JSON list of C-alpha atoms in Angstrom, two decimals:
[
{"chain": "E", "resi": 1, "resn": "UNK", "atom": "CA", "xyz": [187.54, 43.11, 129.85]},
{"chain": "E", "resi": 2, "resn": "UNK", "atom": "CA", "xyz": [186.13, 45.84, 127.65]},
{"chain": "E", "resi": 3, "resn": "UNK", "atom": "CA", "xyz": [188.45, 46.97, 125.14]},
{"chain": "E", "resi": 4, "resn": "UNK", "atom": "CA", "xyz": [188.71, 50.59, 123.49]},
{"chain": "E", "resi": 5, "resn": "UNK", "atom": "CA", "xyz": [187.37, 49.18, 120.30]},
{"chain": "E", "resi": 6, "resn": "UNK", "atom": "CA", "xyz": [184.21, 47.55, 121.87]},
{"chain": "E", "resi": 7, "resn": "UNK", "atom": "CA", "xyz": [183.43, 51.03, 123.46]},
{"chain": "E", "resi": 8, "resn": "UNK", "atom": "CA", "xyz": [183.75, 52.78, 120.05]},
{"chain": "E", "resi": 9, "resn": "UNK", "atom": "CA", "xyz": [181.61, 50.23, 118.37]},
{"chain": "E", "resi": 10, "resn": "UNK", "atom": "CA", "xyz": [178.76, 50.76, 120.92]},
{"chain": "E", "resi": 11, "resn": "UNK", "atom": "CA", "xyz": [179.42, 54.55, 120.38]},
{"chain": "E", "resi": 12, "resn": "UNK", "atom": "CA", "xyz": [179.12, 54.25, 116.91]},
{"chain": "E", "resi": 13, "resn": "UNK", "atom": "CA", "xyz": [175.96, 51.95, 116.86]},
{"chain": "E", "resi": 14, "resn": "UNK", "atom": "CA", "xyz": [174.36, 54.48, 119.38]},
{"chain": "E", "resi": 15, "resn": "UNK", "atom": "CA", "xyz": [175.03, 57.55, 117.24]},
{"chain": "E", "resi": 16, "resn": "UNK", "atom": "CA", "xyz": [173.89, 55.67, 114.02]},
{"chain": "E", "resi": 17, "resn": "UNK", "atom": "CA", "xyz": [170.58, 54.58, 115.96]},
{"chain": "E", "resi": 18, "resn": "UNK", "atom": "CA", "xyz": [170.14, 58.43, 117.17]},
{"chain": "E", "resi": 19, "resn": "UNK", "atom": "CA", "xyz": [171.14, 59.43, 113.82]},
{"chain": "E", "resi": 20, "resn": "UNK", "atom": "CA", "xyz": [168.43, 57.57, 111.99]},
{"chain": "E", "resi": 21, "resn": "UNK", "atom": "CA", "xyz": [165.88, 58.43, 114.61]},
{"chain": "E", "resi": 22, "resn": "UNK", "atom": "CA", "xyz": [166.44, 62.13, 114.70]},
{"chain": "E", "resi": 23, "resn": "UNK", "atom": "CA", "xyz": [168.08, 63.40, 111.34]},
{"chain": "E", "resi": 24, "resn": "UNK", "atom": "CA", "xyz": [164.71, 63.89, 109.66]},
{"chain": "E", "resi": 25, "resn": "UNK", "atom": "CA", "xyz": [163.43, 66.01, 112.78]},
{"chain": "E", "resi": 26, "resn": "UNK", "atom": "CA", "xyz": [166.45, 67.99, 112.76]},
{"chain": "E", "resi": 27, "resn": "UNK", "atom": "CA", "xyz": [166.30, 68.82, 109.12]},
{"chain": "E", "resi": 28, "resn": "UNK", "atom": "CA", "xyz": [162.63, 69.84, 109.33]},
{"chain": "E", "resi": 29, "resn": "UNK", "atom": "CA", "xyz": [163.52, 72.07, 112.35]},
{"chain": "E", "resi": 30, "resn": "UNK", "atom": "CA", "xyz": [166.18, 73.83, 110.35]},
{"chain": "E", "resi": 31, "resn": "UNK", "atom": "CA", "xyz": [163.75, 74.04, 107.27]},
{"chain": "E", "resi": 32, "resn": "UNK", "atom": "CA", "xyz": [161.18, 75.74, 109.40]},
{"chain": "E", "resi": 33, "resn": "UNK", "atom": "CA", "xyz": [163.51, 78.20, 111.02]},
{"chain": "E", "resi": 34, "resn": "UNK", "atom": "CA", "xyz": [165.36, 78.87, 107.61]},
{"chain": "E", "resi": 35, "resn": "UNK", "atom": "CA", "xyz": [162.64, 78.28, 105.07]},
{"chain": "E", "resi": 36, "resn": "UNK", "atom": "CA", "xyz": [165.40, 76.60, 102.71]},
{"chain": "E", "resi": 37, "resn": "UNK", "atom": "CA", "xyz": [165.15, 73.00, 101.94]},
{"chain": "E", "resi": 38, "resn": "UNK", "atom": "CA", "xyz": [168.88, 72.57, 101.00]},
{"chain": "E", "resi": 39, "resn": "UNK", "atom": "CA", "xyz": [170.13, 74.86, 103.79]},
{"chain": "E", "resi": 40, "resn": "UNK", "atom": "CA", "xyz": [168.12, 72.70, 106.11]},
{"chain": "E", "resi": 41, "resn": "UNK", "atom": "CA", "xyz": [169.81, 69.50, 104.89]},
{"chain": "E", "resi": 42, "resn": "UNK", "atom": "CA", "xyz": [173.07, 70.93, 105.05]},
{"chain": "E", "resi": 43, "resn": "UNK", "atom": "CA", "xyz": [172.34, 72.53, 108.54]},
{"chain": "E", "resi": 44, "resn": "UNK", "atom": "CA", "xyz": [171.06, 68.95, 109.98]},
{"chain": "E", "resi": 45, "resn": "UNK", "atom": "CA", "xyz": [174.28, 67.04, 108.54]},
{"chain": "E", "resi": 46, "resn": "UNK", "atom": "CA", "xyz": [176.37, 69.90, 110.21]},
{"chain": "E", "resi": 47, "resn": "UNK", "atom": "CA", "xyz": [174.57, 69.19, 113.46]},
{"chain": "E", "resi": 48, "resn": "UNK", "atom": "CA", "xyz": [174.92, 65.67, 113.38]},
{"chain": "E", "resi": 49, "resn": "UNK", "atom": "CA", "xyz": [178.78, 65.92, 112.61]},
{"chain": "E", "resi": 50, "resn": "UNK", "atom": "CA", "xyz": [178.91, 68.30, 115.52]},
{"chain": "E", "resi": 51, "resn": "UNK", "atom": "CA", "xyz": [177.01, 65.72, 117.79]},
{"chain": "E", "resi": 52, "resn": "UNK", "atom": "CA", "xyz": [179.35, 62.90, 116.42]},
{"chain": "E", "resi": 53, "resn": "UNK", "atom": "CA", "xyz": [182.26, 64.65, 117.55]},
{"chain": "E", "resi": 54, "resn": "UNK", "atom": "CA", "xyz": [180.91, 65.21, 120.97]},
{"chain": "E", "resi": 55, "resn": "UNK", "atom": "CA", "xyz": [179.20, 61.94, 121.21]},
{"chain": "E", "resi": 56, "resn": "UNK", "atom": "CA", "xyz": [180.41, 60.85, 124.69]},
{"chain": "E", "resi": 57, "resn": "UNK", "atom": "CA", "xyz": [179.14, 64.04, 126.04]},
{"chain": "E", "resi": 58, "resn": "UNK", "atom": "CA", "xyz": [175.85, 64.03, 123.98]},
{"chain": "E", "resi": 59, "resn": "UNK", "atom": "CA", "xyz": [174.65, 60.62, 124.85]},
{"chain": "E", "resi": 60, "resn": "UNK", "atom": "CA", "xyz": [175.66, 61.41, 128.67]},
{"chain": "E", "resi": 61, "resn": "UNK", "atom": "CA", "xyz": [173.09, 64.36, 128.54]},
{"chain": "E", "resi": 62, "resn": "UNK", "atom": "CA", "xyz": [169.76, 63.85, 130.18]},
{"chain": "E", "resi": 63, "resn": "UNK", "atom": "CA", "xyz": [167.85, 65.01, 126.81]},
{"chain": "E", "resi": 64, "resn": "UNK", "atom": "CA", "xyz": [170.12, 64.23, 123.98]},
{"chain": "E", "resi": 65, "resn": "UNK", "atom": "CA", "xyz": [167.36, 65.15, 121.20]},
{"chain": "E", "resi": 66, "resn": "UNK", "atom": "CA", "xyz": [167.06, 68.60, 123.14]},
{"chain": "E", "resi": 67, "resn": "UNK", "atom": "CA", "xyz": [170.82, 68.96, 122.78]},
{"chain": "E", "resi": 68, "resn": "UNK", "atom": "CA", "xyz": [170.78, 68.54, 118.92]},
{"chain": "E", "resi": 69, "resn": "UNK", "atom": "CA", "xyz": [167.86, 70.60, 118.77]},
{"chain": "E", "resi": 70, "resn": "UNK", "atom": "CA", "xyz": [169.82, 73.45, 120.20]},
{"chain": "E", "resi": 71, "resn": "UNK", "atom": "CA", "xyz": [172.90, 72.60, 118.19]},
{"chain": "E", "resi": 72, "resn": "UNK", "atom": "CA", "xyz": [170.62, 73.00, 114.86]},
{"chain": "E", "resi": 73, "resn": "UNK", "atom": "CA", "xyz": [169.22, 76.33, 116.47]},
{"chain": "E", "resi": 74, "resn": "UNK", "atom": "CA", "xyz": [172.49, 77.71, 116.90]},
{"chain": "E", "resi": 75, "resn": "UNK", "atom": "CA", "xyz": [173.74, 76.64, 113.50]},
{"chain": "E", "resi": 76, "resn": "UNK", "atom": "CA", "xyz": [170.80, 78.51, 111.90]},
{"chain": "E", "resi": 77, "resn": "UNK", "atom": "CA", "xyz": [171.32, 81.61, 114.12]},
{"chain": "E", "resi": 78, "resn": "UNK", "atom": "CA", "xyz": [174.90, 81.67, 112.72]},
{"chain": "E", "resi": 79, "resn": "UNK", "atom": "CA", "xyz": [173.56, 81.38, 109.38]},
{"chain": "E", "resi": 80, "resn": "UNK", "atom": "CA", "xyz": [171.09, 84.07, 109.64]},
{"chain": "E", "resi": 81, "resn": "UNK", "atom": "CA", "xyz": [173.60, 86.40, 111.18]},
{"chain": "E", "resi": 82, "resn": "UNK", "atom": "CA", "xyz": [175.97, 85.56, 108.30]},
{"chain": "E", "resi": 83, "resn": "UNK", "atom": "CA", "xyz": [173.48, 86.26, 105.70]},
{"chain": "E", "resi": 84, "resn": "UNK", "atom": "CA", "xyz": [172.13, 89.40, 107.32]},
{"chain": "E", "resi": 85, "resn": "UNK", "atom": "CA", "xyz": [175.65, 90.62, 107.29]},
{"chain": "E", "resi": 86, "resn": "UNK", "atom": "CA", "xyz": [176.22, 89.67, 103.85]},
{"chain": "E", "resi": 87, "resn": "UNK", "atom": "CA", "xyz": [173.05, 91.40, 102.68]},
{"chain": "E", "resi": 88, "resn": "UNK", "atom": "CA", "xyz": [174.10, 94.55, 104.55]},
{"chain": "E", "resi": 89, "resn": "UNK", "atom": "CA", "xyz": [177.49, 94.45, 102.58]},
{"chain": "E", "resi": 90, "resn": "UNK", "atom": "CA", "xyz": [175.76, 93.97, 99.49]},
{"chain": "E", "resi": 91, "resn": "UNK", "atom": "CA", "xyz": [173.65, 97.06, 100.05]},
{"chain": "E", "resi": 92, "resn": "UNK", "atom": "CA", "xyz": [176.22, 99.11, 101.14]},
{"chain": "E", "resi": 93, "resn": "UNK", "atom": "CA", "xyz": [178.17, 98.36, 98.09]},
{"chain": "E", "resi": 94, "resn": "UNK", "atom": "CA", "xyz": [175.11, 99.11, 95.53]},
{"chain": "E", "resi": 95, "resn": "UNK", "atom": "CA", "xyz": [173.41, 101.84, 97.85]},
{"chain": "E", "resi": 96, "resn": "UNK", "atom": "CA", "xyz": [170.28, 101.00, 95.85]},
{"chain": "E", "resi": 97, "resn": "UNK", "atom": "CA", "xyz": [167.01, 101.99, 97.08]},
{"chain": "E", "resi": 98, "resn": "UNK", "atom": "CA", "xyz": [164.11, 99.40, 96.71]},
{"chain": "E", "resi": 99, "resn": "UNK", "atom": "CA", "xyz": [161.84, 100.22, 93.63]},
{"chain": "E", "resi": 100, "resn": "UNK", "atom": "CA", "xyz": [158.47, 101.38, 94.97]},
{"chain": "E", "resi": 101, "resn": "UNK", "atom": "CA", "xyz": [155.07, 100.40, 93.24]},
{"chain": "E", "resi": 102, "resn": "UNK", "atom": "CA", "xyz": [152.11, 102.66, 93.96]},
{"chain": "E", "resi": 103, "resn": "UNK", "atom": "CA", "xyz": [149.52, 99.74, 93.32]},
{"chain": "E", "resi": 104, "resn": "UNK", "atom": "CA", "xyz": [151.45, 96.29, 94.41]},
{"chain": "E", "resi": 105, "resn": "UNK", "atom": "CA", "xyz": [149.90, 93.11, 93.75]},
{"chain": "E", "resi": 106, "resn": "UNK", "atom": "CA", "xyz": [149.42, 91.74, 97.30]},
{"chain": "E", "resi": 107, "resn": "UNK", "atom": "CA", "xyz": [148.01, 88.30, 97.30]},
{"chain": "E", "resi": 108, "resn": "UNK", "atom": "CA", "xyz": [144.92, 87.65, 99.46]},
{"chain": "E", "resi": 109, "resn": "UNK", "atom": "CA", "xyz": [146.42, 85.03, 101.74]},
{"chain": "E", "resi": 110, "resn": "UNK", "atom": "CA", "xyz": [150.13, 85.34, 103.08]},
{"chain": "E", "resi": 111, "resn": "UNK", "atom": "CA", "xyz": [152.34, 82.20, 103.21]},
{"chain": "E", "resi": 112, "resn": "UNK", "atom": "CA", "xyz": [153.06, 81.02, 106.86]},
{"chain": "E", "resi": 113, "resn": "UNK", "atom": "CA", "xyz": [156.51, 80.62, 106.12]},
{"chain": "E", "resi": 114, "resn": "UNK", "atom": "CA", "xyz": [156.85, 84.26, 104.93]},
{"chain": "E", "resi": 115, "resn": "UNK", "atom": "CA", "xyz": [155.24, 85.22, 107.95]},
{"chain": "E", "resi": 116, "resn": "UNK", "atom": "CA", "xyz": [157.43, 82.85, 109.97]},
{"chain": "E", "resi": 117, "resn": "UNK", "atom": "CA", "xyz": [160.59, 84.57, 108.31]},
{"chain": "E", "resi": 118, "resn": "UNK", "atom": "CA", "xyz": [159.58, 88.01, 109.52]},
{"chain": "E", "resi": 119, "resn": "UNK", "atom": "CA", "xyz": [159.67, 87.20, 113.04]},
{"chain": "E", "resi": 120, "resn": "UNK", "atom": "CA", "xyz": [163.11, 87.53, 114.89]},
{"chain": "E", "resi": 121, "resn": "UNK", "atom": "CA", "xyz": [164.84, 84.47, 115.46]},
{"chain": "E", "resi": 122, "resn": "UNK", "atom": "CA", "xyz": [163.84, 83.64, 118.87]},
{"chain": "E", "resi": 123, "resn": "UNK", "atom": "CA", "xyz": [160.33, 84.27, 118.33]},
{"chain": "E", "resi": 124, "resn": "UNK", "atom": "CA", "xyz": [160.41, 82.17, 115.30]},
{"chain": "E", "resi": 125, "resn": "UNK", "atom": "CA", "xyz": [162.29, 79.36, 116.93]},
{"chain": "E", "resi": 126, "resn": "UNK", "atom": "CA", "xyz": [159.72, 79.27, 119.96]},
{"chain": "E", "resi": 127, "resn": "UNK", "atom": "CA", "xyz": [156.74, 79.31, 117.99]},
{"chain": "E", "resi": 128, "resn": "UNK", "atom": "CA", "xyz": [158.14, 76.59, 115.63]},
{"chain": "E", "resi": 129, "resn": "UNK", "atom": "CA", "xyz": [159.24, 74.29, 118.45]},
{"chain": "E", "resi": 130, "resn": "UNK", "atom": "CA", "xyz": [156.06, 74.99, 120.38]},
{"chain": "E", "resi": 131, "resn": "UNK", "atom": "CA", "xyz": [153.62, 74.79, 117.60]},
{"chain": "E", "resi": 132, "resn": "UNK", "atom": "CA", "xyz": [155.02, 72.75, 114.78]},
{"chain": "E", "resi": 133, "resn": "UNK", "atom": "CA", "xyz": [156.83, 70.22, 117.05]},
{"chain": "E", "resi": 134, "resn": "UNK", "atom": "CA", "xyz": [154.50, 70.27, 119.62]},
{"chain": "E", "resi": 135, "resn": "UNK", "atom": "CA", "xyz": [157.29, 70.48, 122.29]},
{"chain": "E", "resi": 136, "resn": "UNK", "atom": "CA", "xyz": [156.81, 71.53, 125.85]},
{"chain": "E", "resi": 137, "resn": "UNK", "atom": "CA", "xyz": [157.69, 74.81, 126.98]},
{"chain": "E", "resi": 138, "resn": "UNK", "atom": "CA", "xyz": [160.40, 72.85, 129.16]},
{"chain": "E", "resi": 139, "resn": "UNK", "atom": "CA", "xyz": [161.62, 71.17, 126.08]},
{"chain": "E", "resi": 140, "resn": "UNK", "atom": "CA", "xyz": [161.67, 74.54, 124.05]},
{"chain": "E", "resi": 141, "resn": "UNK", "atom": "CA", "xyz": [163.64, 76.06, 126.84]},
{"chain": "E", "resi": 142, "resn": "UNK", "atom": "CA", "xyz": [166.12, 73.00, 126.56]},
{"chain": "E", "resi": 143, "resn": "UNK", "atom": "CA", "xyz": [166.62, 72.91, 123.20]},
{"chain": "E", "resi": 144, "resn": "UNK", "atom": "CA", "xyz": [167.15, 77.02, 123.02]},
{"chain": "E", "resi": 145, "resn": "UNK", "atom": "CA", "xyz": [169.03, 77.24, 126.05]},
{"chain": "E", "resi": 146, "resn": "UNK", "atom": "CA", "xyz": [166.69, 79.79, 127.63]},
{"chain": "E", "resi": 147, "resn": "UNK", "atom": "CA", "xyz": [164.32, 80.08, 130.62]},
{"chain": "E", "resi": 148, "resn": "UNK", "atom": "CA", "xyz": [160.90, 78.67, 130.49]},
{"chain": "E", "resi": 149, "resn": "UNK", "atom": "CA", "xyz": [159.68, 82.24, 131.10]},
{"chain": "E", "resi": 150, "resn": "UNK", "atom": "CA", "xyz": [161.30, 83.40, 127.93]},
{"chain": "E", "resi": 151, "resn": "UNK", "atom": "CA", "xyz": [159.75, 80.56, 125.88]},
{"chain": "E", "resi": 152, "resn": "UNK", "atom": "CA", "xyz": [156.49, 81.79, 127.24]},
{"chain": "E", "resi": 153, "resn": "UNK", "atom": "CA", "xyz": [156.82, 85.26, 126.39]},
{"chain": "E", "resi": 154, "resn": "UNK", "atom": "CA", "xyz": [158.53, 84.91, 122.93]},
{"chain": "E", "resi": 155, "resn": "UNK", "atom": "CA", "xyz": [155.78, 82.40, 121.95]},
{"chain": "E", "resi": 156, "resn": "UNK", "atom": "CA", "xyz": [153.23, 84.74, 122.95]},
{"chain": "E", "resi": 157, "resn": "UNK", "atom": "CA", "xyz": [154.82, 87.84, 121.39]},
{"chain": "E", "resi": 158, "resn": "UNK", "atom": "CA", "xyz": [155.52, 85.55, 118.00]},
{"chain": "E", "resi": 159, "resn": "UNK", "atom": "CA", "xyz": [151.68, 84.32, 117.83]},
{"chain": "E", "resi": 160, "resn": "UNK", "atom": "CA", "xyz": [150.62, 87.81, 118.24]},
{"chain": "E", "resi": 161, "resn": "UNK", "atom": "CA", "xyz": [153.17, 88.99, 115.57]},
{"chain": "E", "resi": 162, "resn": "UNK", "atom": "CA", "xyz": [151.76, 86.28, 113.26]},
{"chain": "E", "resi": 163, "resn": "UNK", "atom": "CA", "xyz": [148.29, 87.02, 113.85]},
{"chain": "E", "resi": 164, "resn": "UNK", "atom": "CA", "xyz": [149.02, 90.81, 112.89]},
{"chain": "E", "resi": 165, "resn": "UNK", "atom": "CA", "xyz": [150.96, 89.54, 109.80]},
{"chain": "E", "resi": 166, "resn": "UNK", "atom": "CA", "xyz": [148.44, 86.98, 108.82]},
{"chain": "E", "resi": 167, "resn": "UNK", "atom": "CA", "xyz": [145.29, 89.24, 109.68]},
{"chain": "E", "resi": 168, "resn": "UNK", "atom": "CA", "xyz": [142.32, 88.23, 111.71]},
{"chain": "E", "resi": 169, "resn": "UNK", "atom": "CA", "xyz": [140.54, 86.10, 109.38]},
{"chain": "E", "resi": 170, "resn": "UNK", "atom": "CA", "xyz": [143.55, 83.66, 109.24]},
{"chain": "E", "resi": 171, "resn": "UNK", "atom": "CA", "xyz": [144.16, 83.69, 112.87]},
{"chain": "E", "resi": 172, "resn": "UNK", "atom": "CA", "xyz": [140.37, 82.75, 113.19]},
{"chain": "E", "resi": 173, "resn": "UNK", "atom": "CA", "xyz": [140.51, 79.96, 110.81]},
{"chain": "E", "resi": 174, "resn": "UNK", "atom": "CA", "xyz": [143.84, 78.64, 112.50]},
{"chain": "E", "resi": 175, "resn": "UNK", "atom": "CA", "xyz": [141.81, 78.88, 115.84]},
{"chain": "E", "resi": 176, "resn": "UNK", "atom": "CA", "xyz": [138.92, 77.00, 114.71]},
{"chain": "E", "resi": 177, "resn": "UNK", "atom": "CA", "xyz": [141.07, 74.18, 113.10]},
{"chain": "E", "resi": 178, "resn": "UNK", "atom": "CA", "xyz": [142.53, 73.70, 116.37]},
{"chain": "E", "resi": 179, "resn": "UNK", "atom": "CA", "xyz": [139.06, 73.32, 118.22]}
]
């Protein structure tokens, strides 16, 4: 006879193993999506807490890691939306125009993280999951809760926009490194 305590202990052990196997990956995903180290740790921890509360459903899923990535992506999306709303409120309150300089000091090479932050969330998520995490189109679609076709189009558009932002020279260097 299996007791409820034995089931709980098995679930807790499985979750502990899942946590140890996937926490760093989820924090890295959150970091690449937000560009913020502290926020990434918080988001990964929040995702793990949410997964723990639904552990019976998560462990029964076909792809628990993809489910976890989806939770992180949704938490990041919520954070970004909140940040955008807050910035709009502040901008409306102060109603200040940004200062314009005639001859700005533009660095010769753009940081990839800065370029990634310039992409809309879905394009950024597709590019990061496909290229930084080497996920398949199918796994990326599972993580984001979208179709494979959406992953294909958003990844292609995101990469084209990154090429535009980073310039042809950087794009050629990146392509040469992949060969």
